[in-house]
Each structure stands twice: as structure tokens, then as C-alpha cells.
Amino acid sequence: MQNSIYYTIAFLMMIASFTVHAQKHEAADHLSPPKTYWQSFGFQKQIDHVKIAYYKSDSLGYEPTMAEVISFNKHGHLIQHYIRIFGQYGSETAHNYVYTNGVLDSINTLATAANFNSRQKLHYNSDGQLTHITATGKFSNFTDTYKYDQTGMVASIERTHKSGSTRKAVFNHKANCVQERETAANGKVTERYYIYEGDELLASFRSGSGLLTFYDAYRRIDFETKVNEAPLTYALAQRKLKQSDPMAFNKQMSSLQSKPVSKIVFDIPALAKNENGDWIKRLQIDRRFSPPQRRLVFRKLMYADGTTSGDTEMDLIFERKVARLK
């Protein structure tokens, strides 16, 4: 890749954020152990690699905006995540996952803008537990330290940046919640909470913001709303309702979404799946952008057994079907 193209830090950070949400919007932003196994990416059948194409479409036609290739080894572990951004500020980034005796050893990132190259080295104790990760690079100088509870589950991850800022995620496995506290170099503290239902992110909020975000998997909608009680208490009550009466929970989510104080921030109004239950095409609208960012996304999946499904070419029939969805 050429190293002669330079970008502002803000722009590249925006691209990184968009990529995370575009690939799997429901993934939480808090610190967590690296995920590498194919099932962790939501696939219903073991995958060899998947190609993903994003298109911008309007009355003037369509054009590709981004492409991804996610590859796994024969054991089902991630070996590379490649991202290409098209357009005026085009860029390429490859995250390469290196294993030693089947154990993740390092994550090496190569980017068009060499300043964003980095290496994350993983360190383990004699019991095979991940103890810390050291990241080196011009804009990636930090250490993640892992601590475990008596059952061997991750109790906390603390990230310490060379700049002096810190970020610590505390995992409450009994309550199935994560509390993350971020302290900037100037001393400013930000605290966020993430509430799960099983392995699925149900809600999150930033302390003091007055906003609670729900991730409605049933309708494929993420929305922000205001509630008249403590957000953690309210979110836990909604989780209890979902577990005891899913239909009542879905009605409650629908009611919340329709309130004037609520705002949809991301939704997938149309989606098609293959016979394995993996999605192969969808329309997604990210309303955090102004105007909202509307993308048609197509996936070609190559499974470990040699079968394939889907395509990354623009599907004009699908485009026409969803043209009125805004």
C-alpha cells in the first residue's frame, strides 16, 4: 500500500468508528478480550471468509463506499480483517492476527497512513490466562491489564495510555453488566454502563447524559430515549420483562420508540438471509450522521465446507424494493 496519502487524525478516527458500527453495530464499545472465533461474529455456520460491500444509492445511481474481507483459518479463528474505504479520502487497513501453537500472539495493523500502523502483543501467565496486551504505534501506545475472579472469568480490563489517560471496564457477571470508567489526561471522568441479556447487548447509557440507548434486536433498531427513573434500574427492569414476557417487552420497546423524547439512531429496515440463517443483504441507515447515512450492504460468504452464499455485486432488484425506505 502507498504511504504517500495523509489524513487528519479526526477523519481517520471517524472512519474507524464507522467501520465498527457498519460491520456489527450491536457490538459494544467497552473494553473486552479480543474475539477471534467464527461464532463470535454472529455466523450460523463455520466460515472460511466473507466479503462485504457497502454501496451508496440515490436518484443519481449508486457507488461503492467501503469493502471488507474477514478471513478465518481452518480452526475457525480470525486471521485477517481487511478494510478499504473508497472515494476522495480512500484508504486501506489490514488487521492481521498471528497465532503461536493455536494461541493468539499478536494483532498487527497496517494502514495506508503509516502513522496508524500498530502492533498489539498478547502476554499470558503459566495457566494460559491473558494477563496484559501491550500496543505500540504512533497513535496506539497503551497497555491493557486483565484481572480475573475466583471462577477464572475476566473481572476487569484496565487500559493505560502513554498520554496518561486511563479506561477501566469492570465486568459484573452475576448482573450481566459492564461498568466502564474513562479518565482523560486532564482529569475529566466519563462513566458508561452496558446491560446484556445473555450475550446480546440490550441497553447502554452514559452517566449524567439523561439518555438511555436500547438495542432492539427484534426490530433491528437502536434508539435513544429519556426515562423518569435511574437508567440502570429501568434497563434492568426491562430485561426482567423480556425474560418473563417477550411479547410484552416488544410492545414496550415499540411504545418507547414512538415517544417524542425518543430518537432512532441506527436501523436495518430491510434484510435477507440465506438457508443457514446468515444475512446476505440489507439496508442500514445510520442516523448519527447528518444527513442520515443510507447504505445497501451485500455479503458473499464462503463457508468452511466449501459452499458459498450471496454476492457483493449491487443487487438492483433489492435496491428497487427498498428505494422508498428512508
Short mmCIF file of C-alpha atoms in Angstrom, two decimals:
data_model
loop_
_atom_site.label_atom_id
_atom_site.label_comp_id
_atom_site.label_asym_id
_atom_site.label_seq_id
_atom_site.Cartn_x
_atom_site.Cartn_y
_atom_site.Cartn_z
CA MET A 1 0.00 0.00 0.00
CA GLN A 2 1.17 3.53 -0.74
CA ASN A 3 2.29 5.62 2.21
CA SER A 4 2.06 8.95 0.40
CA ILE A 5 -1.54 9.73 1.40
CA TYR A 6 -2.05 11.56 4.69
CA TYR A 7 -5.26 12.26 6.58
CA THR A 8 -6.28 14.23 9.62
CA ILE A 9 -6.48 12.26 12.84
CA ALA A 10 -10.12 13.24 13.26
CA PHE A 11 -11.07 11.86 9.85
CA LEU A 12 -9.35 8.53 10.39
CA MET A 13 -10.89 8.18 13.84
CA MET A 14 -14.30 8.80 12.28
CA ILE A 15 -13.63 6.10 9.67
CA ALA A 16 -12.56 3.65 12.39
CA SER A 17 -15.75 4.34 14.32
CA PHE A 18 -17.90 3.94 11.23
CA THR A 19 -16.25 0.62 10.36
CA VAL A 20 -17.01 -0.84 13.77
CA HIS A 21 -20.67 0.14 13.56
CA ALA A 22 -21.03 -0.85 9.91
CA GLN A 23 -19.70 -4.34 10.43
CA LYS A 24 -21.60 -5.18 13.58
CA HIS A 25 -23.40 -2.23 15.00
CA GLU A 26 -24.64 -4.08 18.07
CA ALA A 27 -21.08 -4.68 19.27
CA ALA A 28 -20.45 -2.74 22.49
CA ASP A 29 -17.75 -0.08 22.60
CA HIS A 30 -16.40 -1.06 26.01
CA LEU A 31 -13.08 -2.84 26.55
CA SER A 32 -13.32 -6.60 26.06
CA PRO A 33 -10.99 -9.51 25.26
CA PRO A 34 -10.14 -9.91 21.54
CA LYS A 35 -12.72 -12.05 19.78
CA THR A 36 -11.34 -14.47 17.21
CA TYR A 37 -13.64 -17.49 16.89
CA TRP A 38 -16.08 -17.53 13.96
CA GLN A 39 -19.16 -17.92 16.18
CA SER A 40 -18.26 -14.70 17.99
CA PHE A 41 -19.01 -12.81 14.77
CA GLY A 42 -22.60 -13.97 14.60
CA PHE A 43 -22.24 -16.53 11.82
CA GLN A 44 -24.56 -19.54 11.97
CA LYS A 45 -22.13 -21.92 10.23
CA GLN A 46 -18.32 -22.12 10.26
CA ILE A 47 -16.93 -19.62 7.80
CA ASP A 48 -13.73 -19.55 5.74
CA HIS A 49 -14.01 -15.93 4.68
CA VAL A 50 -16.64 -13.32 3.97
CA LYS A 51 -16.60 -10.38 1.57
CA ILE A 52 -18.75 -7.34 2.36
CA ALA A 53 -19.58 -4.46 0.02
CA TYR A 54 -21.23 -1.18 1.02
CA TYR A 55 -22.99 0.99 -1.57
CA LYS A 56 -24.37 4.50 -1.55
CA SER A 57 -27.55 4.67 -3.61
CA ASP A 58 -29.74 7.63 -4.62
CA SER A 59 -31.64 9.03 -7.60
CA LEU A 60 -28.36 9.62 -9.45
CA GLY A 61 -27.26 5.98 -9.24
CA TYR A 62 -25.02 4.01 -6.92
CA GLU A 63 -21.35 3.76 -5.99
CA PRO A 64 -19.27 1.61 -3.61
CA THR A 65 -18.19 3.33 -0.40
CA MET A 66 -16.44 0.55 1.52
CA ALA A 67 -15.36 -3.08 1.26
CA GLU A 68 -14.33 -5.60 3.89
CA VAL A 69 -12.83 -9.09 3.80
CA ILE A 70 -12.83 -11.13 7.01
CA SER A 71 -10.80 -14.35 6.86
CA PHE A 72 -10.53 -17.34 9.22
CA ASN A 73 -8.16 -20.31 9.40
CA LYS A 74 -9.21 -23.97 9.24
CA HIS A 75 -9.68 -23.99 13.00
CA GLY A 76 -12.24 -21.20 12.76
CA HIS A 77 -10.04 -18.42 14.15
CA LEU A 78 -9.78 -14.94 12.65
CA ILE A 79 -6.57 -14.33 10.71
CA GLN A 80 -7.26 -11.04 8.90
CA HIS A 81 -9.77 -8.21 8.76
CA TYR A 82 -9.18 -6.06 5.68
CA ILE A 83 -10.99 -2.74 5.16
CA ARG A 84 -10.94 -0.48 2.13
CA ILE A 85 -12.58 2.96 2.02
CA PHE A 86 -13.39 4.35 -1.44
CA GLY A 87 -13.72 7.96 -2.54
CA GLN A 88 -11.80 11.18 -2.07
CA TYR A 89 -10.22 10.05 1.19
CA GLY A 90 -9.65 6.43 0.17
CA SER A 91 -7.65 4.22 2.49
CA GLU A 92 -6.77 0.61 3.20
CA THR A 93 -6.28 -1.09 6.56
CA ALA A 94 -5.39 -4.69 7.36
CA HIS A 95 -5.57 -6.16 10.86
CA ASN A 96 -3.52 -9.37 10.87
CA TYR A 97 -3.97 -11.92 13.67
CA VAL A 98 -0.90 -14.07 14.41
CA TYR A 99 -1.08 -17.34 16.37
CA THR A 100 1.59 -19.44 18.09
CA ASN A 101 0.62 -23.06 18.81
CA GLY A 102 -3.01 -22.12 18.29
CA VAL A 103 -2.91 -19.21 20.77
CA LEU A 104 -3.31 -15.59 19.65
CA ASP A 105 0.14 -13.98 19.89
CA SER A 106 -0.28 -10.56 18.30
CA ILE A 107 -2.52 -8.29 16.24
CA ASN A 108 -0.61 -6.28 13.65
CA THR A 109 -2.25 -3.36 11.84
CA LEU A 110 -1.00 -1.98 8.53
CA ALA A 111 -2.66 1.18 7.20
CA THR A 112 -2.36 3.43 4.17
CA ALA A 113 -1.39 6.20 6.58
CA ALA A 114 1.70 4.69 8.20
CA ASN A 115 1.13 6.70 11.39
CA PHE A 116 -1.73 4.33 12.15
CA ASN A 117 0.36 1.17 11.89
CA SER A 118 0.46 -0.65 15.22
CA ARG A 119 1.26 -3.92 16.94
CA GLN A 120 -0.59 -5.44 19.87
CA LYS A 121 1.37 -8.12 21.70
CA LEU A 122 -0.55 -10.51 23.97
CA HIS A 123 1.03 -11.87 27.18
CA TYR A 124 -0.13 -14.93 29.15
CA ASN A 125 0.62 -16.45 32.54
CA SER A 126 1.61 -20.06 33.22
CA ASP A 127 -2.06 -21.07 33.38
CA GLY A 128 -2.69 -19.72 29.88
CA GLN A 129 -4.65 -16.69 31.05
CA LEU A 130 -4.24 -13.43 29.15
CA THR A 131 -2.57 -11.05 31.62
CA HIS A 132 -1.92 -7.97 29.51
CA ILE A 133 -1.69 -6.57 25.99
CA THR A 134 0.94 -4.02 25.00
CA ALA A 135 0.18 -1.84 21.99
CA THR A 136 2.86 0.12 20.17
CA GLY A 137 2.45 2.65 17.37
CA LYS A 138 2.39 6.40 16.93
CA PHE A 139 -1.26 6.65 17.94
CA SER A 140 -1.51 3.30 19.75
CA ASN A 141 0.63 3.37 22.87
CA PHE A 142 -1.19 1.66 25.71
CA THR A 143 -1.24 -1.37 27.98
CA ASP A 144 -4.35 -3.41 28.79
CA THR A 145 -4.17 -5.25 32.13
CA TYR A 146 -6.52 -8.17 32.81
CA LYS A 147 -7.71 -9.35 36.21
CA TYR A 148 -9.84 -12.42 36.92
CA ASP A 149 -12.34 -13.51 39.55
CA GLN A 150 -12.21 -16.77 41.52
CA THR A 151 -14.04 -18.64 38.76
CA GLY A 152 -11.45 -17.63 36.14
CA MET A 153 -13.72 -15.14 34.36
CA VAL A 154 -12.47 -11.68 33.41
CA ALA A 155 -13.23 -9.30 36.29
CA SER A 156 -11.73 -6.14 34.81
CA ILE A 157 -9.66 -4.73 31.98
CA GLU A 158 -7.75 -1.51 32.52
CA ARG A 159 -6.17 0.41 29.66
CA THR A 160 -3.38 2.84 30.48
CA HIS A 161 -2.27 5.18 27.70
CA LYS A 162 1.18 6.64 27.44
CA SER A 163 -0.51 10.06 27.42
CA GLY A 164 -1.73 9.45 30.97
CA SER A 165 -5.40 8.75 30.28
CA THR A 166 -6.96 5.53 31.57
CA ARG A 167 -10.01 3.43 30.83
CA LYS A 168 -11.28 0.60 33.02
CA ALA A 169 -14.09 -1.86 32.35
CA VAL A 170 -15.47 -3.85 35.31
CA PHE A 171 -17.47 -6.98 34.50
CA ASN A 172 -20.35 -7.91 36.80
CA HIS A 173 -21.11 -11.41 35.57
CA LYS A 174 -23.89 -12.02 38.08
CA ALA A 175 -25.82 -8.94 36.92
CA ASN A 176 -24.56 -9.37 33.33
CA CYS A 177 -23.49 -5.73 33.17
CA VAL A 178 -20.30 -3.84 32.39
CA GLN A 179 -19.30 -0.56 34.00
CA GLU A 180 -16.61 1.42 32.22
CA ARG A 181 -14.87 4.47 33.66
CA GLU A 182 -12.66 6.65 31.48
CA THR A 183 -10.32 9.26 32.92
CA ALA A 184 -8.79 11.74 30.47
CA ALA A 185 -5.29 13.10 30.91
CA ASN A 186 -6.81 16.37 32.19
CA GLY A 187 -8.75 14.50 34.90
CA LYS A 188 -12.20 14.54 33.28
CA VAL A 189 -14.13 11.37 34.14
CA THR A 190 -16.76 9.67 31.95
CA GLU A 191 -18.71 6.65 33.12
CA ARG A 192 -20.78 4.31 30.97
CA TYR A 193 -22.88 1.23 31.65
CA TYR A 194 -23.72 -1.68 29.35
CA ILE A 195 -26.54 -4.10 30.15
CA TYR A 196 -26.71 -7.50 28.49
CA GLU A 197 -29.40 -10.12 28.06
CA GLY A 198 -27.46 -13.33 27.54
CA ASP A 199 -24.69 -12.48 25.05
CA GLU A 200 -26.79 -9.76 23.43
CA LEU A 201 -26.35 -6.07 24.26
CA LEU A 202 -29.71 -4.78 25.47
CA ALA A 203 -29.03 -1.22 26.62
CA SER A 204 -26.33 1.29 27.46
CA PHE A 205 -26.04 4.80 28.86
CA ARG A 206 -23.54 7.45 29.89
CA SER A 207 -23.90 8.66 33.45
CA GLY A 208 -25.39 12.13 33.63
CA SER A 209 -26.45 12.24 29.98
CA GLY A 210 -30.15 11.66 30.67
CA LEU A 211 -30.28 9.30 27.67
CA LEU A 212 -30.69 5.54 27.60
CA THR A 213 -29.95 3.62 24.38
CA PHE A 214 -31.84 0.39 23.67
CA TYR A 215 -30.69 -2.13 21.06
CA ASP A 216 -33.94 -3.65 19.81
CA ALA A 217 -32.79 -6.84 18.07
CA TYR A 218 -36.39 -7.86 17.28
CA ARG A 219 -36.96 -4.75 15.12
CA ARG A 220 -33.28 -4.23 14.29
CA ILE A 221 -33.44 -0.70 15.69
CA ASP A 222 -31.17 1.17 18.09
CA PHE A 223 -32.86 4.15 19.72
CA GLU A 224 -32.22 6.71 22.44
CA THR A 225 -34.86 7.68 24.94
CA LYS A 226 -35.34 9.50 28.24
CA VAL A 227 -36.80 7.78 31.29
CA ASN A 228 -38.13 9.14 34.59
CA GLU A 229 -36.08 6.89 36.84
CA ALA A 230 -32.48 5.77 37.26
CA PRO A 231 -31.43 4.40 33.85
CA LEU A 232 -29.74 1.30 35.28
CA THR A 233 -32.81 0.42 37.34
CA TYR A 234 -35.06 0.96 34.35
CA ALA A 235 -32.88 -1.09 31.97
CA LEU A 236 -32.69 -3.99 34.42
CA ALA A 237 -36.49 -3.92 34.79
CA GLN A 238 -36.88 -4.09 31.02
CA ARG A 239 -34.51 -7.04 30.87
CA LYS A 240 -36.54 -8.84 33.51
CA LEU A 241 -39.67 -8.15 31.46
CA LYS A 242 -38.03 -9.54 28.32
CA GLN A 243 -37.09 -12.73 30.14
CA SER A 244 -40.54 -13.24 31.64
CA ASP A 245 -42.77 -11.96 28.83
CA PRO A 246 -41.04 -11.34 25.46
CA MET A 247 -44.25 -10.15 23.79
CA ALA A 248 -44.88 -7.55 26.48
CA PHE A 249 -41.25 -6.45 26.18
CA ASN A 250 -41.57 -5.98 22.40
CA LYS A 251 -44.70 -3.90 22.93
CA GLN A 252 -42.86 -1.81 25.50
CA MET A 253 -39.98 -1.19 23.09
CA SER A 254 -42.45 -0.17 20.37
CA SER A 255 -44.14 2.22 22.77
CA LEU A 256 -40.83 3.75 23.84
CA GLN A 257 -39.70 4.24 20.23
CA SER A 258 -42.86 6.19 19.40
CA LYS A 259 -42.46 8.72 22.22
CA PRO A 260 -41.46 12.30 21.27
CA VAL A 261 -38.40 12.05 23.56
CA SER A 262 -37.09 9.02 21.64
CA LYS A 263 -34.80 9.12 18.63
CA ILE A 264 -33.79 6.24 16.34
CA VAL A 265 -30.00 6.34 15.82
CA PHE A 266 -29.48 3.21 13.71
CA ASP A 267 -31.81 0.79 12.00
CA ILE A 268 -31.92 -2.03 9.46
CA PRO A 269 -35.36 -1.73 7.83
CA ALA A 270 -34.77 -4.49 5.27
CA LEU A 271 -32.74 -7.70 5.44
CA ALA A 272 -32.47 -11.02 3.59
CA LYS A 273 -30.97 -14.25 4.97
CA ASN A 274 -29.73 -17.48 3.39
CA GLU A 275 -30.75 -21.01 4.29
CA ASN A 276 -28.23 -21.09 7.16
CA GLY A 277 -29.71 -18.03 8.81
CA ASP A 278 -26.82 -15.71 7.89
CA TRP A 279 -27.78 -12.37 6.37
CA ILE A 280 -26.57 -11.75 2.82
CA LYS A 281 -28.09 -8.34 2.00
CA ARG A 282 -29.54 -5.48 3.98
CA LEU A 283 -30.38 -1.79 4.04
CA GLN A 284 -28.91 0.03 7.03
CA ILE A 285 -29.42 3.66 8.00
CA ASP A 286 -27.08 5.36 10.45
CA ARG A 287 -28.93 8.41 11.76
CA ARG A 288 -25.99 9.68 13.79
CA PHE A 289 -24.83 11.36 10.60
CA SER A 290 -26.48 14.45 9.11
CA PRO A 291 -27.98 13.74 6.68
CA PRO A 292 -28.52 10.08 7.70
CA GLN A 293 -26.06 7.67 6.08
CA ARG A 294 -28.05 5.19 3.99
CA ARG A 295 -26.15 2.10 2.81
CA LEU A 296 -27.00 -1.05 0.89
CA VAL A 297 -24.77 -3.85 2.17
CA PHE A 298 -24.14 -7.18 0.44
CA ARG A 299 -22.19 -10.18 1.73
CA LYS A 300 -20.63 -13.16 -0.03
CA LEU A 301 -19.97 -15.95 2.44
CA MET A 302 -17.53 -18.77 1.77
CA TYR A 303 -18.12 -21.50 4.33
CA ALA A 304 -15.52 -23.92 5.68
CA ASP A 305 -17.24 -26.83 3.91
CA GLY A 306 -16.70 -25.17 0.50
CA THR A 307 -20.25 -23.90 -0.04
CA THR A 308 -20.91 -20.25 -0.89
CA SER A 309 -23.83 -17.90 -0.48
CA GLY A 310 -24.61 -14.33 -1.51
CA ASP A 311 -22.76 -11.85 -3.69
CA THR A 312 -21.07 -8.48 -3.30
CA GLU A 313 -22.36 -7.12 -6.61
CA MET A 314 -25.06 -4.46 -6.44
CA ASP A 315 -28.49 -6.12 -6.42
CA LEU A 316 -30.69 -3.76 -8.44
CA ILE A 317 -33.88 -5.68 -7.64
CA PHE A 318 -33.21 -5.37 -3.91
CA GLU A 319 -32.36 -1.69 -4.41
CA ARG A 320 -35.73 -1.05 -6.06
CA LYS A 321 -37.59 -2.94 -3.33
CA VAL A 322 -36.12 -0.76 -0.58
CA ALA A 323 -35.98 2.53 -2.50
CA ARG A 324 -38.84 4.07 -0.50
CA LEU A 325 -37.41 3.12 2.88
CA LYS A 326 -35.78 6.12 4.50
#
